[in-house]
DNA sequence: AGCACGCCGACT
DNA sequence: GTCGGCGTGCTC
C-alpha cells in the first residue's frame, strides 16, 4: 500500500504528492486525511495523506516508509481534502496551505528530535581538546537516556557544530518526531474513598487537632463524587495542603484528569424557545425548509432589512436541519461575533454549539474544534474559517452579513468563505443561506438573474452546467412593523457657510443635547476607512514614511512611537521636523480621540465610550465596553466601523455619522458600495425597540446616490445606479478579477518580469480561442491590464507591480495565468520574481 | 523550505 | 594547494 502525501513545505517545487510506503503496523490506520510525519530530504516533516494507492508513481527503490502517524483519528475527512484541492486550484496556493487552514493551529506540528549515545563504552575524548568527554557528551551520558535536541542546543549553544559532527559520525543517534503545539489541559481532581469502611473508621477517630481534614473526609463521604481540587478548596474554604494531607493518609485519591477548556464555562445561557414567525419570516423559512427536506444544495440570498428578524429565521432553519441529524455552520463577521450573538445560539441550542473565533487561545480553539469532530456539537458558530468545521454531514451553512469583506482572507490561501461555503454545500447536499440587509452586488446579481449564471457566482466558474445563481428571499419589513428610522442628511458646506466650524452640525449638537436630557443613548460613527493617524509637518508638508515600505507611519499616542502597519518598523516620533527643523510638526491623533475631546468640551460631564483599535486590542475589551454601554453606563458610544455591526441596544434613539464621505472617494471600485452598506448598517442601530430612532448623517456630498439611497433605505435604487457604473467600467459583477502582484528588491528585474508576464498572458489569451480575446457580445472576454506600480509601491524593501485580469464567462483565466507563470519561470518552476495571486480580490486599494 | 552538490576567489 | 562563496537541483 502506498500513501500519497503532501509535505508541509509551501513552495511550488514541492506542491505535489510524494509517495510513501505504509509500515505494517500502520496499515488500516493511515487514511485519507491522516496527518503523518515523513522523512523528506534528510529531515522529518509533517504531511497530509491525500490518497492511497496500490502502486507508486516512482521507482519502488526510492520509496521511504511513513515515520509516524500523528493522530489516532484523522483530523481531516476525504471531503475536506477534496475541498482543499479545489481551494488550491481556484485560489492559486500550495495544497499544504489550503490543508493547513482547515485544522486548528494547535495541530501544526513541528519536528522535535532527541539524541542518544550509540555505543556507551567508547572513549570520545578525541572529540575535544580537553581530557575525557566533552561537557555536552558527559551531559548526555549522565542523563542515561535520550536527550531533547532543543535542550542540548540551549545548554551548549557553542557546541552545535561538534554535536552535528557526532551525529554524522554515528556517535550520537538522532530520532526525529513531530510534536504538536497543543497541550492537553489537566485538572487535579479529588476522588472519594475506595474503602468506605476504612474511611468511616478514620472519620470517627480523627484527631481533634485536624478538624479541617475531618471536614474534607466527611464531605467526600457524603457526596461520593469526584470534585476538582480548586472547587473543593473553595466550598470548604480550606487549602490544598489540608486535602493533600488526607490523601497522604490513603483515605482519598488525587488524580490528574484531562479536561476540555470551555470558554463559556460557568456562563448560564437563558434557554429560549422559538418565537412565532411573522408572515414574511414564515415564507422565507418555508422556502429554506423545502431545500432542507430535499437535501438539495441550493443557495438563498436572504435580503432582510435591519431589524427584520433574520436571526430568528436562522435559528429555526437550523432546528429543522438538526432534525435530520445533519449539522449547521453559521458564519458571522469576526467583529459581530459578540457575546450578544453567541448568547442567541447558545440560548437556543445549548451545549451543542461550538464557537470559533480569533480571540480564543490555541488550546481553546482546539477543544471547540474537537467538540465538532467528535460529534459533541451540532452547530458551529464562527468567523470565516468555521466554514471548515469538521462535521460529518453538513445540512445548512448560514452566512450572516454576507457582504462583509472580512469573509475574504487576505493571506494565502486567499479564499472567500462565501464561495467555499457554496462549494462545500454542494459536496454535502446542503443549503446555503446568505443573509444581509445590503447584499453584495455579486450575490444580488446572482440571485436576481441580472446576469447569465456562468458569470455570476464565483463557484459556477468550474461548472457552467450547474444553474449557478441563488434564490432571492426578501424580507422588506421590520418585525412588528416598526418603522425604519428617519435619516436626516446634513450638508456640512452649509454649516461652514453659517459659520459653524465644529465637527458637529447644529442639528447633531441639538439632537445629542436632547438625548442627554432624556437619558437616552446615542451611537456616533466616525467613518474612518482609509484614514489613519499620521505625522505631518505643518510648515513644509513632510510626512513620516516607513523607510522600507512606501507608506505613512502610524502614530501611537500612548508610546509616542510611529509604526509601519506592513512591516512592523517602529521609531520614536520626532520633536521637530527632520527636514525643515520646524517645531510645527503635528501628530494627527486618531479621529475618534479628537471627537471624544470635542464632545467633552461641548457637553460637560458627558459619558463617552470610545471604541477603536486603540481601546479594543486587549482581550475581552470589546465585550467589556459593549456590556457597559448596554448597562447604560455611558451616554454615547463612539467608534469606527465596529459600532455599526449587529449591536442591539433598546435605549439607542440617535445615530450620528460624523463624516459619511470619508470612504466615498477611495480609489476602490467598491467605495460607493461600502459607504452605502456602512450607512445602512449603522442607521439600523437606532430605534429597534419601543423608542423611535433618528439618524443624522453629516456629509459634503448630500446628492451622491450612495448617501441618498441610504437615507431612504432604498437598496434597489442604490443597486440600480451602482450597476450602471459597474457595467460601464467593466467591474464585478459584470466581470471577475484576478490581481497578480509581482515583487522584488530589484526594480529592473521586476519591470522585465512584469512586462514578460503581461505579454505572455495576452498572447495566451489571444491563442486560447476567445476570438479576438475581447468578445464583441460581451458574454466572454478577457482583458489584461498593467503592469503598473501597486497602490503600495514598495513593501519590506521590495518593489511591487501588479497586473489585473478582467474576464467574463468560462475563459479558463486561472489556467491561462498558471501557464503564463510557468512559461516565464525556470525549469524547476522557480519564478524570476515573487508572484502572488489574488482571485476575486475584495480590496483594490 | 532546507540541504547537498558543484564550480570559481582569498587564505593557512 | 584548500576553505568556502551561494547558484542550481532535488526531496517519495
Coordinates of C-alpha atoms in Angstrom, one line a residue, chain A residues 170-747:
Chain A
X170 CA 27.3 7.9 14.3
X171 CA 28.4 8.6 17.8
X172 CA 25.0 10.0 18.5
X173 CA 21.8 8.7 17.1
X174 CA 19.1 11.3 16.3
X175 CA 15.5 10.4 16.4
X176 CA 13.1 12.9 14.9
X177 CA 9.4 13.1 15.5
X178 CA 6.6 15.7 15.0
X179 CA 5.4 17.3 18.2
X180 CA 2.1 19.2 18.3
X181 CA 2.0 22.6 19.9
X182 CA -1.0 21.6 21.8
X183 CA -1.3 20.9 25.5
X184 CA -4.0 18.8 26.9
X185 CA -5.3 20.6 29.9
X186 CA -5.2 18.6 33.1
X187 CA -7.0 19.3 36.3
X188 CA -6.2 17.9 39.7
X189 CA -9.3 16.0 40.9
X190 CA -10.2 14.6 44.2
X191 CA -11.8 11.1 44.3
X192 CA -13.9 9.8 47.2
X193 CA -12.6 6.9 49.4
X194 CA -12.3 3.5 47.7
X195 CA -12.6 1.7 51.0
X196 CA -15.6 3.1 52.7
X197 CA -15.4 1.1 55.9
X198 CA -11.8 2.3 56.5
X199 CA -12.8 5.9 55.7
X200 CA -15.7 5.8 58.2
X201 CA -13.5 4.5 60.8
X202 CA -10.9 7.1 60.1
X203 CA -13.5 9.8 60.2
X204 CA -14.6 8.7 63.7
X205 CA -11.1 8.6 65.0
X206 CA -9.8 11.8 63.5
X207 CA -7.5 13.7 65.8
X208 CA -9.2 16.7 67.3
X209 CA -6.4 18.9 66.0
X210 CA -7.2 18.1 62.4
X211 CA -10.8 19.3 62.2
X212 CA -10.4 20.6 58.6
X213 CA -9.1 17.3 57.4
X214 CA -12.0 15.6 59.0
X215 CA -14.3 18.0 57.3
X216 CA -12.8 17.2 54.0
X217 CA -13.2 13.5 54.5
X218 CA -16.8 13.9 55.7
X219 CA -17.6 15.9 52.6
X220 CA -16.1 13.3 50.3
X221 CA -18.0 10.5 52.1
X222 CA -21.3 12.4 51.9
X223 CA -21.0 13.5 48.3
X224 CA -19.2 10.5 46.8
X225 CA -18.5 12.4 43.6
X226 CA -15.1 13.3 42.1
X227 CA -14.5 17.1 42.5
X228 CA -11.8 19.3 41.3
X229 CA -9.2 20.4 43.8
X230 CA -10.0 24.1 43.3
X231 CA -13.7 23.6 43.8
X232 CA -13.2 21.6 47.0
X233 CA -10.8 24.2 48.3
X234 CA -13.5 26.8 47.6
X235 CA -16.5 25.0 49.1
X236 CA -14.8 24.0 52.3
X237 CA -12.7 27.2 52.4
X238 CA -9.6 25.2 53.1
X239 CA -6.3 24.7 51.4
X240 CA -4.9 22.2 49.1
X241 CA -2.4 21.2 51.7
X242 CA -5.1 20.0 54.0
X243 CA -6.7 18.0 51.2
X244 CA -3.3 16.5 50.3
X245 CA -2.8 15.5 53.9
X246 CA -6.0 13.5 53.8
X247 CA -4.8 11.9 50.5
X248 CA -1.4 11.1 52.1
X249 CA -3.2 9.0 54.7
X250 CA -4.6 7.0 51.8
X251 CA -8.2 7.9 52.5
X252 CA -9.0 9.8 49.3
X253 CA -7.3 9.8 46.0
X254 CA -5.9 12.6 43.8
X255 CA -5.6 12.2 40.1
X256 CA -4.7 14.4 37.1
X257 CA -7.7 14.4 34.8
X258 CA -7.9 15.6 31.2
X259 CA -10.4 18.3 30.7
X260 CA -11.9 20.3 28.0
X261 CA -11.5 24.0 28.1
X262 CA -14.8 25.8 27.7
X263 CA -14.5 29.5 27.1
X264 CA -18.1 29.8 28.1
X265 CA -17.9 27.6 31.2
X266 CA -19.8 28.9 34.1
X267 CA -22.0 31.1 31.9
X268 CA -25.6 30.3 32.1
X269 CA -27.4 30.9 28.8
X270 CA -31.0 31.5 29.2
X271 CA -32.9 28.9 27.2
X272 CA -35.1 30.5 24.6
X273 CA -38.0 29.0 22.7
X274 CA -38.7 29.6 19.0
X275 CA -40.6 32.8 18.5
X276 CA -43.7 32.9 16.4
X277 CA -42.6 33.9 12.9
X278 CA -44.1 36.9 11.1
X279 CA -45.7 36.3 7.8
X280 CA -42.5 37.4 6.0
X281 CA -40.3 35.2 8.1
X282 CA -42.6 32.3 7.7
X283 CA -42.5 32.5 3.9
X284 CA -38.7 32.6 3.9
X285 CA -38.5 29.8 6.4
X286 CA -40.6 27.5 4.3
X287 CA -38.5 28.1 1.2
X288 CA -35.4 27.1 3.0
X289 CA -37.1 24.2 4.8
X290 CA -38.1 22.8 1.5
X291 CA -34.5 22.6 0.4
X292 CA -33.5 21.0 3.7
X293 CA -36.2 18.4 3.3
X294 CA -35.0 17.6 -0.2
X295 CA -31.3 17.7 0.8
X296 CA -30.9 20.0 -2.2
X297 CA -27.8 22.0 -2.4
X298 CA -29.4 25.4 -3.0
X299 CA -28.2 28.9 -2.4
X300 CA -30.5 31.5 -0.9
X301 CA -30.0 35.2 -0.6
X302 CA -31.9 36.4 2.3
X303 CA -32.3 40.1 1.8
X304 CA -33.8 41.4 5.0
X305 CA -33.8 45.0 6.2
X306 CA -32.1 45.7 9.5
X307 CA -34.5 44.6 12.3
X308 CA -36.4 42.2 10.0
X309 CA -35.6 39.2 12.3
X310 CA -33.1 37.3 10.2
X311 CA -31.5 35.7 13.2
X312 CA -34.8 34.0 14.3
X313 CA -35.1 32.6 10.8
X314 CA -31.5 31.3 11.1
X315 CA -32.4 29.7 14.4
X316 CA -35.5 27.9 13.2
X317 CA -34.0 26.6 10.0
X318 CA -31.1 25.3 12.0
X319 CA -33.6 23.5 14.2
X320 CA -35.1 21.9 11.1
X321 CA -31.7 20.9 9.8
X322 CA -30.8 19.2 13.2
X323 CA -34.0 17.2 13.0
X324 CA -32.5 15.4 10.0
X325 CA -29.4 14.7 12.1
X326 CA -27.4 17.0 9.9
X327 CA -25.2 19.8 11.2
X328 CA -25.2 23.5 10.7
X329 CA -22.5 26.1 10.3
X330 CA -23.1 29.8 11.0
X331 CA -20.6 32.3 9.7
X332 CA -20.5 35.7 11.3
X333 CA -18.1 38.5 10.6
X334 CA -15.4 38.5 13.3
X335 CA -16.4 41.9 14.6
X336 CA -20.0 40.9 15.0
X337 CA -19.2 37.7 16.9
X338 CA -20.2 39.4 20.2
X339 CA -21.4 37.7 23.3
X340 CA -24.9 39.0 22.3
X341 CA -24.7 36.9 19.2
X342 CA -23.2 33.8 20.9
X343 CA -25.9 34.1 23.5
X344 CA -28.7 33.8 21.0
X345 CA -27.3 30.5 19.6
X346 CA -26.3 29.0 23.0
X347 CA -29.7 30.0 24.3
X348 CA -31.5 28.0 21.7
X349 CA -29.2 25.1 21.2
X350 CA -27.3 24.9 24.5
X351 CA -24.1 22.8 24.7
X352 CA -24.4 21.5 21.1
X353 CA -23.0 24.9 19.9
X354 CA -19.3 25.2 19.3
X355 CA -17.9 28.7 19.0
X356 CA -14.8 29.5 16.9
X357 CA -13.3 33.0 16.8
X358 CA -9.9 34.6 16.8
X359 CA -9.9 35.7 20.4
X360 CA -9.8 32.1 21.6
X361 CA -6.4 30.7 22.7
X362 CA -4.9 27.9 20.6
X363 CA -5.9 25.4 23.2
X364 CA -9.5 26.7 23.4
X365 CA -9.9 26.6 19.7
X366 CA -8.6 23.1 19.6
X367 CA -11.1 22.0 22.1
X368 CA -14.0 23.6 20.3
X369 CA -12.8 22.0 17.1
X370 CA -12.6 18.6 18.7
X371 CA -16.1 19.1 20.1
X372 CA -17.3 19.4 16.5
X373 CA -15.2 16.5 15.1
X374 CA -16.2 14.1 17.9
X375 CA -19.9 14.8 17.3
X376 CA -20.5 16.6 20.6
X377 CA -21.5 19.8 18.8
X378 CA -24.1 20.1 16.0
X379 CA -23.9 23.8 15.4
X380 CA -20.7 25.7 14.8
X381 CA -20.8 29.5 15.1
X382 CA -17.7 31.3 14.0
X383 CA -15.8 33.6 11.8
X384 CA -14.5 32.8 8.2
X385 CA -12.6 29.6 8.9
X386 CA -15.5 28.0 10.6
X387 CA -16.6 27.1 7.1
X388 CA -14.2 24.2 7.5
X389 CA -15.8 22.9 10.7
X390 CA -15.2 19.1 10.6
X391 CA -18.8 17.9 10.6
X392 CA -19.7 14.6 9.0
X393 CA -23.0 15.7 7.4
X394 CA -23.4 19.4 6.8
X395 CA -27.0 20.3 6.1
X396 CA -27.0 24.1 6.3
X397 CA -24.5 26.8 6.0
X398 CA -25.6 30.3 7.0
X399 CA -23.5 33.4 6.2
X400 CA -24.7 36.4 8.1
X401 CA -23.8 39.8 6.8
X402 CA -22.7 38.1 3.6
X403 CA -21.5 41.4 2.1
X404 CA -18.7 41.8 4.7
X405 CA -15.3 41.9 3.1
X406 CA -13.8 40.0 6.1
X407 CA -15.1 36.8 4.6
X408 CA -12.2 37.1 2.2
X409 CA -8.9 36.0 3.7
X410 CA -6.2 38.4 2.8
X411 CA -3.3 36.0 3.3
X412 CA -2.8 32.8 1.4
X413 CA -5.0 30.9 0.9
X414 CA -6.9 34.0 -0.2
X415 CA -10.2 32.3 -0.2
X416 CA -13.7 33.7 0.1
X417 CA -15.7 31.9 2.7
X418 CA -18.9 32.5 0.8
X419 CA -17.6 30.7 -2.2
X420 CA -16.0 28.0 -0.2
X421 CA -19.4 27.5 1.6
X422 CA -21.2 27.1 -1.7
X423 CA -18.7 24.6 -2.8
X424 CA -18.8 22.7 0.5
X425 CA -22.6 22.7 0.5
X426 CA -22.5 21.1 -2.9
X427 CA -20.4 18.2 -1.6
X428 CA -22.9 17.6 1.2
X429 CA -26.2 18.4 -0.5
X430 CA -26.6 21.3 2.0
X431 CA -28.4 24.6 1.7
X432 CA -26.6 27.9 1.9
X433 CA -28.3 31.0 3.3
X434 CA -26.6 34.3 2.6
X435 CA -28.2 36.9 4.8
X436 CA -27.8 40.7 4.6
X437 CA -29.6 44.0 4.7
X438 CA -27.2 45.2 2.0
X439 CA -26.2 42.2 -0.1
X440 CA -23.0 42.5 -2.1
X441 CA -23.6 43.3 -5.8
X442 CA -22.2 39.9 -6.8
X443 CA -24.7 38.0 -4.7
X444 CA -27.6 40.2 -5.6
X445 CA -26.8 39.9 -9.3
X446 CA -26.6 36.1 -8.9
X447 CA -29.9 35.9 -7.1
X448 CA -31.8 38.3 -9.3
X449 CA -30.5 36.7 -12.5
X450 CA -29.4 40.1 -13.8
X451 CA -26.5 38.3 -15.5
X452 CA -26.1 34.9 -17.1
X453 CA -25.4 32.4 -14.4
X454 CA -22.0 31.5 -15.6
X455 CA -20.5 34.8 -14.7
X456 CA -22.5 35.4 -11.6
X457 CA -21.3 33.2 -8.8
X458 CA -17.6 32.6 -8.3
X459 CA -18.3 28.9 -7.8
X460 CA -20.1 28.4 -11.1
X461 CA -16.8 29.1 -12.8
X462 CA -15.9 25.5 -12.9
X463 CA -19.3 24.1 -13.7
X464 CA -21.1 26.1 -16.3
X465 CA -23.6 23.3 -16.3
X466 CA -24.8 23.9 -12.8
X467 CA -27.5 26.5 -12.7
X468 CA -25.3 28.8 -10.5
X469 CA -27.3 31.6 -9.2
X470 CA -29.2 31.9 -6.0
X471 CA -32.8 32.3 -5.0
X472 CA -33.8 35.7 -3.7
X473 CA -35.8 35.8 -0.4
X474 CA -36.8 39.3 0.5
X475 CA -37.8 40.4 4.0
X476 CA -38.7 44.1 3.5
X477 CA -40.4 44.7 6.8
X478 CA -39.2 45.1 10.3
X479 CA -40.6 42.8 13.0
X480 CA -43.7 44.3 14.5
X481 CA -43.8 46.7 11.5
X482 CA -41.7 49.1 13.3
X483 CA -40.8 52.0 11.0
X484 CA -37.3 52.4 9.6
X485 CA -35.6 55.2 11.4
X486 CA -35.8 58.7 9.8
X487 CA -32.5 59.7 8.3
X488 CA -31.5 63.4 8.0
X489 CA -28.8 64.4 5.7
X490 CA -26.8 67.5 6.8
X491 CA -24.9 69.3 4.2
X492 CA -21.7 70.3 6.0
X493 CA -20.9 73.0 3.4
X494 CA -24.0 74.9 4.7
X495 CA -22.7 74.6 8.2
X496 CA -19.4 76.2 7.2
X497 CA -21.3 79.0 5.4
X498 CA -23.3 79.6 8.5
X499 CA -20.0 80.0 10.5
X500 CA -20.1 76.6 12.2
X501 CA -16.6 75.2 12.1
X502 CA -17.1 72.5 14.6
X503 CA -17.2 68.8 13.6
X504 CA -20.8 68.7 14.8
X505 CA -23.6 70.3 12.8
X506 CA -26.1 72.4 14.7
X507 CA -28.7 69.6 14.3
X508 CA -26.5 66.9 15.6
X509 CA -25.5 69.1 18.5
X510 CA -29.1 69.7 19.4
X511 CA -30.1 66.1 19.0
X512 CA -27.2 64.9 21.3
X513 CA -28.3 67.5 23.9
X514 CA -31.9 66.3 23.6
X515 CA -30.9 62.6 24.2
X516 CA -28.7 63.7 27.2
X517 CA -31.7 65.4 28.7
X518 CA -34.0 62.5 28.1
X519 CA -31.4 59.9 29.4
X520 CA -31.5 58.1 26.0
X521 CA -28.3 56.8 24.3
X522 CA -26.6 57.7 21.1
X523 CA -24.2 56.0 18.8
X524 CA -21.6 58.1 16.9
X525 CA -19.8 56.7 13.9
X526 CA -16.6 58.1 12.6
X527 CA -16.2 56.6 9.2
X528 CA -12.5 56.4 9.1
X529 CA -11.7 53.9 6.4
X530 CA -8.6 54.8 4.6
X531 CA -7.6 57.5 7.1
X532 CA -5.0 56.6 9.6
X533 CA -3.2 58.6 12.2
X534 CA -0.1 60.1 10.8
X535 CA 2.7 62.6 11.4
X536 CA 2.9 65.7 9.3
X537 CA 4.9 69.0 9.4
X538 CA 2.6 72.0 9.1
X539 CA 5.3 74.2 7.6
X540 CA 6.9 72.0 4.9
X541 CA 4.3 69.2 4.5
X542 CA 6.8 66.5 5.4
X543 CA 5.1 63.2 6.4
X544 CA 6.8 60.4 8.2
X545 CA 7.2 57.5 5.9
X546 CA 8.4 53.9 6.5
X547 CA 11.9 53.5 5.2
X548 CA 11.1 50.0 3.9
X549 CA 7.6 50.5 2.6
X550 CA 6.1 53.4 0.7
X551 CA 3.5 54.1 3.3
X552 CA 2.9 56.6 6.0
X553 CA 3.8 55.6 9.5
X554 CA 1.0 55.4 12.0
X555 CA 1.3 57.4 15.2
X556 CA 0.6 55.7 18.5
X557 CA -0.3 58.3 21.1
X558 CA 0.4 56.1 24.2
X559 CA 4.0 55.3 23.4
X560 CA 4.7 58.2 21.1
X561 CA 6.1 55.7 18.6
X562 CA 5.5 55.7 14.9
X563 CA 4.9 52.2 13.4
X564 CA 4.6 50.7 10.0
X565 CA 1.4 48.6 9.5
X566 CA 3.0 46.5 6.9
X567 CA 6.5 45.5 8.1
X568 CA 6.4 46.5 11.8
X569 CA 9.2 49.0 11.6
X570 CA 9.0 51.4 14.6
X571 CA 10.7 54.6 15.5
X572 CA 10.3 57.4 18.1
X573 CA 8.2 60.3 16.9
X574 CA 10.4 63.3 16.3
X575 CA 10.3 66.6 18.4
X576 CA 10.8 68.7 15.3
X577 CA 10.5 68.3 11.6
X578 CA 13.5 66.3 10.3
X579 CA 13.6 68.2 7.0
X580 CA 12.9 71.8 7.9
X581 CA 13.6 71.7 11.6
X582 CA 10.3 73.5 12.2
X583 CA 8.6 72.8 15.5
X584 CA 5.2 72.8 13.8
X585 CA 5.2 69.1 13.5
X586 CA 1.7 67.7 14.2
X587 CA 0.5 64.3 15.3
X588 CA -2.8 63.7 13.9
X589 CA -4.2 61.5 16.6
X590 CA -7.0 59.0 16.0
X591 CA -10.1 60.7 14.6
X592 CA -12.1 59.2 17.4
X593 CA -9.9 60.8 20.0
X594 CA -10.5 64.2 18.6
X595 CA -14.2 63.6 18.5
X596 CA -14.1 62.5 22.1
X597 CA -12.2 65.6 23.2
X598 CA -14.7 67.8 21.3
X599 CA -17.6 66.0 22.9
X600 CA -16.2 66.6 26.4
X601 CA -15.8 70.3 25.6
X602 CA -19.3 70.8 24.2
X603 CA -21.2 68.6 26.6
X604 CA -19.5 68.8 30.0
X605 CA -20.0 65.7 32.1
X606 CA -21.0 63.5 29.1
X607 CA -20.1 59.9 29.5
X608 CA -18.4 58.5 26.3
X609 CA -17.2 55.1 25.4
X610 CA -14.7 55.2 22.7
X611 CA -14.2 52.0 20.6
X612 CA -11.4 51.9 18.1
X613 CA -8.2 49.9 17.5
X614 CA -6.5 51.7 20.5
X615 CA -9.2 50.8 23.0
X616 CA -10.1 47.3 21.9
X617 CA -6.9 45.5 21.3
X618 CA -6.9 44.0 24.8
X619 CA -8.6 40.6 25.0
X620 CA -12.2 40.9 26.0
X621 CA -12.2 44.7 26.0
X622 CA -14.6 44.8 23.1
X623 CA -17.2 42.9 25.2
X624 CA -16.5 45.0 28.2
X625 CA -17.3 48.3 26.5
X626 CA -20.4 46.9 24.9
X627 CA -21.7 45.5 28.2
X628 CA -21.0 48.8 29.9
X629 CA -23.0 50.6 27.2
X630 CA -25.8 48.1 27.4
X631 CA -26.0 48.8 31.2
X632 CA -26.4 52.5 30.3
X633 CA -23.2 53.5 32.0
X634 CA -22.5 55.8 29.1
X635 CA -24.4 58.3 27.1
X636 CA -22.5 57.9 23.8
X637 CA -20.9 55.0 22.1
X638 CA -18.3 56.5 19.8
X639 CA -16.4 54.4 17.3
X640 CA -15.3 53.3 13.9
X641 CA -16.9 50.5 11.8
X642 CA -17.1 48.3 14.8
X643 CA -20.1 50.2 16.2
X644 CA -22.1 49.6 13.1
X645 CA -22.4 45.9 13.2
X646 CA -25.1 43.8 14.8
X647 CA -25.5 45.7 18.0
X648 CA -28.9 45.9 19.5
X649 CA -29.5 48.3 22.4
X650 CA -33.0 49.3 23.3
X651 CA -32.2 52.8 24.5
X652 CA -30.3 53.9 21.5
X653 CA -32.5 56.5 19.7
X654 CA -29.9 58.6 17.9
X655 CA -27.2 57.5 15.5
X656 CA -24.9 60.2 14.2
X657 CA -22.5 59.8 11.3
X658 CA -19.8 62.4 11.6
X659 CA -18.4 62.3 8.1
X660 CA -20.2 60.0 5.7
X661 CA -17.9 60.7 2.8
X662 CA -14.5 59.6 4.0
X663 CA -14.9 56.2 2.4
X664 CA -16.7 57.5 -0.7
X665 CA -13.7 58.7 -2.7
X666 CA -11.3 55.9 -2.0
X667 CA -9.6 54.6 -5.2
X668 CA -11.6 51.3 -5.0
X669 CA -14.4 50.4 -7.2
X670 CA -16.4 49.2 -4.2
X671 CA -16.1 52.6 -2.4
X672 CA -19.7 53.6 -3.0
X673 CA -21.0 50.1 -2.1
X674 CA -19.0 50.1 1.1
X675 CA -20.3 53.6 2.0
X676 CA -23.9 52.6 1.3
X677 CA -23.6 49.4 3.4
X678 CA -22.0 51.2 6.3
X679 CA -24.6 53.9 6.5
X680 CA -27.5 51.5 6.2
X681 CA -26.0 49.2 8.8
X682 CA -25.4 52.0 11.3
X683 CA -28.8 53.5 10.7
X684 CA -30.3 50.2 11.6
X685 CA -28.9 50.5 15.1
X686 CA -31.4 53.1 16.0
X687 CA -35.0 52.6 17.3
X688 CA -35.0 48.8 17.2
X689 CA -37.4 48.6 20.1
X690 CA -40.2 50.7 21.6
X691 CA -38.4 54.1 21.3
X692 CA -38.3 55.6 17.8
X693 CA -34.9 56.2 16.3
X694 CA -33.4 59.1 14.4
X695 CA -30.3 59.1 12.3
X696 CA -28.2 62.2 11.4
X697 CA -25.7 61.9 8.6
X698 CA -23.2 64.7 8.0
X699 CA -21.8 64.8 4.5
X700 CA -20.3 67.0 1.9
X701 CA -22.0 65.0 -0.9
X702 CA -25.6 65.1 0.0
X703 CA -26.7 64.4 -3.5
X704 CA -24.5 61.3 -4.0
X705 CA -26.6 58.2 -4.8
X706 CA -24.9 56.1 -2.2
X707 CA -25.8 58.5 0.5
X708 CA -29.3 59.4 -0.8
X709 CA -30.2 55.7 -1.2
X710 CA -29.0 55.0 2.3
X711 CA -31.2 57.9 3.5
X712 CA -34.3 56.4 2.0
X713 CA -33.3 52.8 3.0
X714 CA -33.6 52.1 -0.7
X715 CA -31.4 49.2 -1.6
X716 CA -33.0 48.8 -5.0
X717 CA -32.3 52.4 -6.0
X718 CA -28.7 52.1 -4.9
X719 CA -28.1 48.8 -6.8
X720 CA -29.7 50.1 -10.0
X721 CA -27.3 53.2 -10.0
X722 CA -24.3 51.2 -8.9
X723 CA -24.8 48.5 -11.5
X724 CA -24.8 51.2 -14.2
X725 CA -21.3 52.3 -13.1
X726 CA -20.0 48.8 -12.8
X727 CA -21.2 47.9 -16.2
X728 CA -19.8 51.0 -17.8
X729 CA -16.4 50.5 -16.1
X730 CA -16.4 46.7 -16.5
X731 CA -16.1 45.7 -12.9
X732 CA -17.8 42.9 -10.9
X733 CA -20.4 41.7 -11.1
X734 CA -20.1 42.2 -14.8
X735 CA -16.7 40.5 -14.8
X736 CA -14.4 38.7 -12.5
X737 CA -11.0 40.0 -11.3
X738 CA -7.6 38.5 -10.6
X739 CA -4.8 40.7 -9.3
X740 CA -1.3 39.4 -9.8
X741 CA 1.3 41.1 -7.7
X742 CA 5.0 40.8 -8.6
X743 CA 7.6 41.9 -6.1
X744 CA 11.4 42.0 -5.9
X745 CA 14.2 44.0 -4.4
X746 CA 15.5 45.0 -7.8
X747 CA 13.3 47.3 -9.8

